């Protein structure tokens, strides 16, 4: 069953590459597929539909919006919806706010699954 895992990270800045490469470090990885090996505490949820996955991202963008000089949240969300619906794949959303670095990534699960879906969200 196609499903997406939602991962969330907020920090003061983009983590150094050495931390991103460390599977035990609670920081976003350099290679998106490596999210599945990161600490489970970073897993924000699992979604079995593209609509539910995009809904999670929409909520995250509303709660922690990008800076006004960045791509508008509507543009980011439109791109993510297209990736999830037309080309079932990952939606990588990383940006800065006035005081933090934010990652809200949706990773299509196609292999070892840290949290198999149990419902229809």
JSON list of N, CA and C in Angstrom, two decimals, residues 13-51:
[
{"chain": "A", "resi": 13, "resn": "UNK", "atom": "N", "xyz": [19.22, 26.64, 12.98]},
{"chain": "A", "resi": 13, "resn": "UNK", "atom": "CA", "xyz": [19.88, 26.74, 11.68]},
{"chain": "A", "resi": 13, "resn": "UNK", "atom": "C", "xyz": [19.93, 25.37, 11.03]},
{"chain": "A", "resi": 14, "resn": "UNK", "atom": "N", "xyz": [20.34, 25.35, 9.76]},
{"chain": "A", "resi": 14, "resn": "UNK", "atom": "CA", "xyz": [20.51, 24.08, 9.07]},
{"chain": "A", "resi": 14, "resn": "UNK", "atom": "C", "xyz": [21.61, 23.31, 9.78]},
{"chain": "A", "resi": 15, "resn": "UNK", "atom": "N", "xyz": [21.36, 22.05, 10.14]},
{"chain": "A", "resi": 15, "resn": "UNK", "atom": "CA", "xyz": [22.36, 21.27, 10.86]},
{"chain": "A", "resi": 15, "resn": "UNK", "atom": "C", "xyz": [23.60, 21.01, 9.99]},
{"chain": "A", "resi": 16, "resn": "UNK", "atom": "N", "xyz": [24.76, 20.88, 10.63]},
{"chain": "A", "resi": 16, "resn": "UNK", "atom": "CA", "xyz": [25.96, 20.53, 9.87]},
{"chain": "A", "resi": 16, "resn": "UNK", "atom": "C", "xyz": [25.80, 19.17, 9.20]},
{"chain": "A", "resi": 17, "resn": "UNK", "atom": "N", "xyz": [26.47, 18.99, 8.07]},
{"chain": "A", "resi": 17, "resn": "UNK", "atom": "CA", "xyz": [26.36, 17.75, 7.31]},
{"chain": "A", "resi": 17, "resn": "UNK", "atom": "C", "xyz": [26.74, 16.53, 8.15]},
{"chain": "A", "resi": 18, "resn": "UNK", "atom": "N", "xyz": [27.71, 16.66, 9.04]},
{"chain": "A", "resi": 18, "resn": "UNK", "atom": "CA", "xyz": [28.12, 15.50, 9.85]},
{"chain": "A", "resi": 18, "resn": "UNK", "atom": "C", "xyz": [26.96, 15.02, 10.73]},
{"chain": "A", "resi": 19, "resn": "UNK", "atom": "N", "xyz": [26.14, 15.94, 11.22]},
{"chain": "A", "resi": 19, "resn": "UNK", "atom": "CA", "xyz": [24.97, 15.55, 12.01]},
{"chain": "A", "resi": 19, "resn": "UNK", "atom": "C", "xyz": [23.90, 14.92, 11.12]},
{"chain": "A", "resi": 20, "resn": "UNK", "atom": "N", "xyz": [23.72, 15.49, 9.94]},
{"chain": "A", "resi": 20, "resn": "UNK", "atom": "CA", "xyz": [22.71, 14.98, 9.02]},
{"chain": "A", "resi": 20, "resn": "UNK", "atom": "C", "xyz": [23.03, 13.55, 8.58]},
{"chain": "A", "resi": 21, "resn": "UNK", "atom": "N", "xyz": [24.32, 13.23, 8.50]},
{"chain": "A", "resi": 21, "resn": "UNK", "atom": "CA", "xyz": [24.74, 11.89, 8.07]},
{"chain": "A", "resi": 21, "resn": "UNK", "atom": "C", "xyz": [24.61, 10.86, 9.19]},
{"chain": "A", "resi": 22, "resn": "UNK", "atom": "N", "xyz": [24.55, 11.31, 10.43]},
{"chain": "A", "resi": 22, "resn": "UNK", "atom": "CA", "xyz": [24.50, 10.41, 11.58]},
{"chain": "A", "resi": 22, "resn": "UNK", "atom": "C", "xyz": [23.07, 9.90, 11.77]},
{"chain": "A", "resi": 23, "resn": "UNK", "atom": "N", "xyz": [22.83, 8.59, 11.61]},
{"chain": "A", "resi": 23, "resn": "UNK", "atom": "CA", "xyz": [21.46, 8.08, 11.73]},
{"chain": "A", "resi": 23, "resn": "UNK", "atom": "C", "xyz": [20.87, 8.25, 13.13]},
{"chain": "A", "resi": 24, "resn": "UNK", "atom": "N", "xyz": [21.70, 8.42, 14.13]},
{"chain": "A", "resi": 24, "resn": "UNK", "atom": "CA", "xyz": [21.18, 8.59, 15.50]},
{"chain": "A", "resi": 24, "resn": "UNK", "atom": "C", "xyz": [20.89, 10.05, 15.84]},
{"chain": "A", "resi": 25, "resn": "UNK", "atom": "N", "xyz": [21.33, 10.97, 14.99]},
{"chain": "A", "resi": 25, "resn": "UNK", "atom": "CA", "xyz": [21.13, 12.39, 15.25]},
{"chain": "A", "resi": 25, "resn": "UNK", "atom": "C", "xyz": [19.71, 12.81, 14.88]},
{"chain": "A", "resi": 26, "resn": "UNK", "atom": "N", "xyz": [19.00, 13.49, 15.77]},
{"chain": "A", "resi": 26, "resn": "UNK", "atom": "CA", "xyz": [17.63, 13.94, 15.46]},
{"chain": "A", "resi": 26, "resn": "UNK", "atom": "C", "xyz": [17.64, 15.20, 14.59]},
{"chain": "A", "resi": 27, "resn": "UNK", "atom": "N", "xyz": [18.26, 15.07, 13.41]},
{"chain": "A", "resi": 27, "resn": "UNK", "atom": "CA", "xyz": [18.34, 16.16, 12.44]},
{"chain": "A", "resi": 27, "resn": "UNK", "atom": "C", "xyz": [17.95, 15.61, 11.07]},
{"chain": "A", "resi": 28, "resn": "UNK", "atom": "N", "xyz": [17.51, 16.47, 10.16]},
{"chain": "A", "resi": 28, "resn": "UNK", "atom": "CA", "xyz": [17.12, 15.98, 8.84]},
{"chain": "A", "resi": 28, "resn": "UNK", "atom": "C", "xyz": [18.32, 15.43, 8.07]},
{"chain": "A", "resi": 29, "resn": "UNK", "atom": "N", "xyz": [18.11, 14.34, 7.35]},
{"chain": "A", "resi": 29, "resn": "UNK", "atom": "CA", "xyz": [19.21, 13.74, 6.59]},
{"chain": "A", "resi": 29, "resn": "UNK", "atom": "C", "xyz": [19.50, 14.51, 5.29]},
{"chain": "A", "resi": 30, "resn": "UNK", "atom": "N", "xyz": [20.67, 14.25, 4.74]},
{"chain": "A", "resi": 30, "resn": "UNK", "atom": "CA", "xyz": [21.00, 14.83, 3.44]},
{"chain": "A", "resi": 30, "resn": "UNK", "atom": "C", "xyz": [20.28, 14.11, 2.31]},
{"chain": "A", "resi": 31, "resn": "UNK", "atom": "N", "xyz": [20.10, 12.80, 2.47]},
{"chain": "A", "resi": 31, "resn": "UNK", "atom": "CA", "xyz": [19.41, 11.97, 1.49]},
{"chain": "A", "resi": 31, "resn": "UNK", "atom": "C", "xyz": [18.02, 11.67, 2.04]},
{"chain": "A", "resi": 32, "resn": "UNK", "atom": "N", "xyz": [16.99, 12.07, 1.34]},
{"chain": "A", "resi": 32, "resn": "UNK", "atom": "CA", "xyz": [15.62, 11.99, 1.85]},
{"chain": "A", "resi": 32, "resn": "UNK", "atom": "C", "xyz": [15.22, 10.58, 2.27]},
{"chain": "A", "resi": 33, "resn": "UNK", "atom": "N", "xyz": [15.62, 9.57, 1.51]},
{"chain": "A", "resi": 33, "resn": "UNK", "atom": "CA", "xyz": [15.27, 8.19, 1.85]},
{"chain": "A", "resi": 33, "resn": "UNK", "atom": "C", "xyz": [15.83, 7.77, 3.21]},
{"chain": "A", "resi": 34, "resn": "UNK", "atom": "N", "xyz": [16.82, 8.49, 3.71]},
{"chain": "A", "resi": 34, "resn": "UNK", "atom": "CA", "xyz": [17.42, 8.14, 5.00]},
{"chain": "A", "resi": 34, "resn": "UNK", "atom": "C", "xyz": [16.59, 8.59, 6.20]},
{"chain": "A", "resi": 35, "resn": "UNK", "atom": "N", "xyz": [15.49, 9.32, 5.94]},
{"chain": "A", "resi": 35, "resn": "UNK", "atom": "CA", "xyz": [14.58, 9.65, 7.04]},
{"chain": "A", "resi": 35, "resn": "UNK", "atom": "C", "xyz": [14.13, 8.38, 7.74]},
{"chain": "A", "resi": 36, "resn": "UNK", "atom": "N", "xyz": [13.92, 7.31, 6.97]},
{"chain": "A", "resi": 36, "resn": "UNK", "atom": "CA", "xyz": [13.39, 6.07, 7.55]},
{"chain": "A", "resi": 36, "resn": "UNK", "atom": "C", "xyz": [14.32, 5.49, 8.60]},
{"chain": "A", "resi": 37, "resn": "UNK", "atom": "N", "xyz": [15.59, 5.85, 8.59]},
{"chain": "A", "resi": 37, "resn": "UNK", "atom": "CA", "xyz": [16.54, 5.35, 9.58]},
{"chain": "A", "resi": 37, "resn": "UNK", "atom": "C", "xyz": [16.80, 6.32, 10.72]},
{"chain": "A", "resi": 38, "resn": "UNK", "atom": "N", "xyz": [16.19, 7.48, 10.70]},
{"chain": "A", "resi": 38, "resn": "UNK", "atom": "CA", "xyz": [16.38, 8.47, 11.76]},
{"chain": "A", "resi": 38, "resn": "UNK", "atom": "C", "xyz": [15.55, 8.09, 12.99]},
{"chain": "A", "resi": 39, "resn": "UNK", "atom": "N", "xyz": [15.81, 8.75, 14.13]},
{"chain": "A", "resi": 39, "resn": "UNK", "atom": "CA", "xyz": [15.03, 8.43, 15.34]},
{"chain": "A", "resi": 39, "resn": "UNK", "atom": "C", "xyz": [13.52, 8.55, 15.10]},
{"chain": "A", "resi": 40, "resn": "UNK", "atom": "N", "xyz": [12.78, 7.60, 15.62]},
{"chain": "A", "resi": 40, "resn": "UNK", "atom": "CA", "xyz": [11.32, 7.59, 15.44]},
{"chain": "A", "resi": 40, "resn": "UNK", "atom": "C", "xyz": [10.64, 8.81, 16.01]},
{"chain": "A", "resi": 41, "resn": "UNK", "atom": "N", "xyz": [11.30, 9.48, 16.95]},
{"chain": "A", "resi": 41, "resn": "UNK", "atom": "CA", "xyz": [10.72, 10.69, 17.53]},
{"chain": "A", "resi": 41, "resn": "UNK", "atom": "C", "xyz": [10.52, 11.78, 16.49]},
{"chain": "A", "resi": 42, "resn": "UNK", "atom": "N", "xyz": [11.19, 11.68, 15.36]},
{"chain": "A", "resi": 42, "resn": "UNK", "atom": "CA", "xyz": [11.06, 12.68, 14.30]},
{"chain": "A", "resi": 42, "resn": "UNK", "atom": "C", "xyz": [9.88, 12.38, 13.38]},
{"chain": "A", "resi": 43, "resn": "UNK", "atom": "N", "xyz": [9.33, 11.20, 13.50]},
{"chain": "A", "resi": 43, "resn": "UNK", "atom": "CA", "xyz": [8.19, 10.79, 12.67]},
{"chain": "A", "resi": 43, "resn": "UNK", "atom": "C", "xyz": [6.92, 11.44, 13.21]},
{"chain": "A", "resi": 44, "resn": "UNK", "atom": "N", "xyz": [6.34, 12.34, 12.42]},
{"chain": "A", "resi": 44, "resn": "UNK", "atom": "CA", "xyz": [5.16, 13.07, 12.86]},
{"chain": "A", "resi": 44, "resn": "UNK", "atom": "C", "xyz": [3.86, 12.36, 12.54]},
{"chain": "A", "resi": 45, "resn": "UNK", "atom": "N", "xyz": [3.90, 11.38, 11.63]},
{"chain": "A", "resi": 45, "resn": "UNK", "atom": "CA", "xyz": [2.69, 10.66, 11.28]},
{"chain": "A", "resi": 45, "resn": "UNK", "atom": "C", "xyz": [2.86, 9.86, 10.00]},
{"chain": "A", "resi": 46, "resn": "UNK", "atom": "N", "xyz": [1.85, 9.06, 9.71]},
{"chain": "A", "resi": 46, "resn": "UNK", "atom": "CA", "xyz": [1.82, 8.24, 8.50]},
{"chain": "A", "resi": 46, "resn": "UNK", "atom": "C", "xyz": [0.48, 8.47, 7.82]},
{"chain": "A", "resi": 47, "resn": "UNK", "atom": "N", "xyz": [0.51, 8.68, 6.51]},
{"chain": "A", "resi": 47, "resn": "UNK", "atom": "CA", "xyz": [-0.70, 9.00, 5.76]},
{"chain": "A", "resi": 47, "resn": "UNK", "atom": "C", "xyz": [-0.85, 8.04, 4.59]},
{"chain": "A", "resi": 48, "resn": "UNK", "atom": "N", "xyz": [-2.05, 7.51, 4.42]},
{"chain": "A", "resi": 48, "resn": "UNK", "atom": "CA", "xyz": [-2.30, 6.54, 3.36]},
{"chain": "A", "resi": 48, "resn": "UNK", "atom": "C", "xyz": [-2.91, 7.16, 2.11]},
{"chain": "A", "resi": 49, "resn": "UNK", "atom": "N", "xyz": [-3.13, 8.46, 2.12]},
{"chain": "A", "resi": 49, "resn": "UNK", "atom": "CA", "xyz": [-3.63, 9.14, 0.92]},
{"chain": "A", "resi": 49, "resn": "UNK", "atom": "C", "xyz": [-2.82, 10.41, 0.69]},
{"chain": "A", "resi": 50, "resn": "UNK", "atom": "N", "xyz": [-2.69, 10.77, -0.58]},
{"chain": "A", "resi": 50, "resn": "UNK", "atom": "CA", "xyz": [-1.99, 12.00, -0.92]},
{"chain": "A", "resi": 50, "resn": "UNK", "atom": "C", "xyz": [-2.71, 13.21, -0.32]},
{"chain": "A", "resi": 51, "resn": "UNK", "atom": "N", "xyz": [-4.04, 13.15, -0.27]},
{"chain": "A", "resi": 51, "resn": "UNK", "atom": "CA", "xyz": [-4.81, 14.26, 0.28]},
{"chain": "A", "resi": 51, "resn": "UNK", "atom": "C", "xyz": [-4.50, 14.46, 1.76]}
]
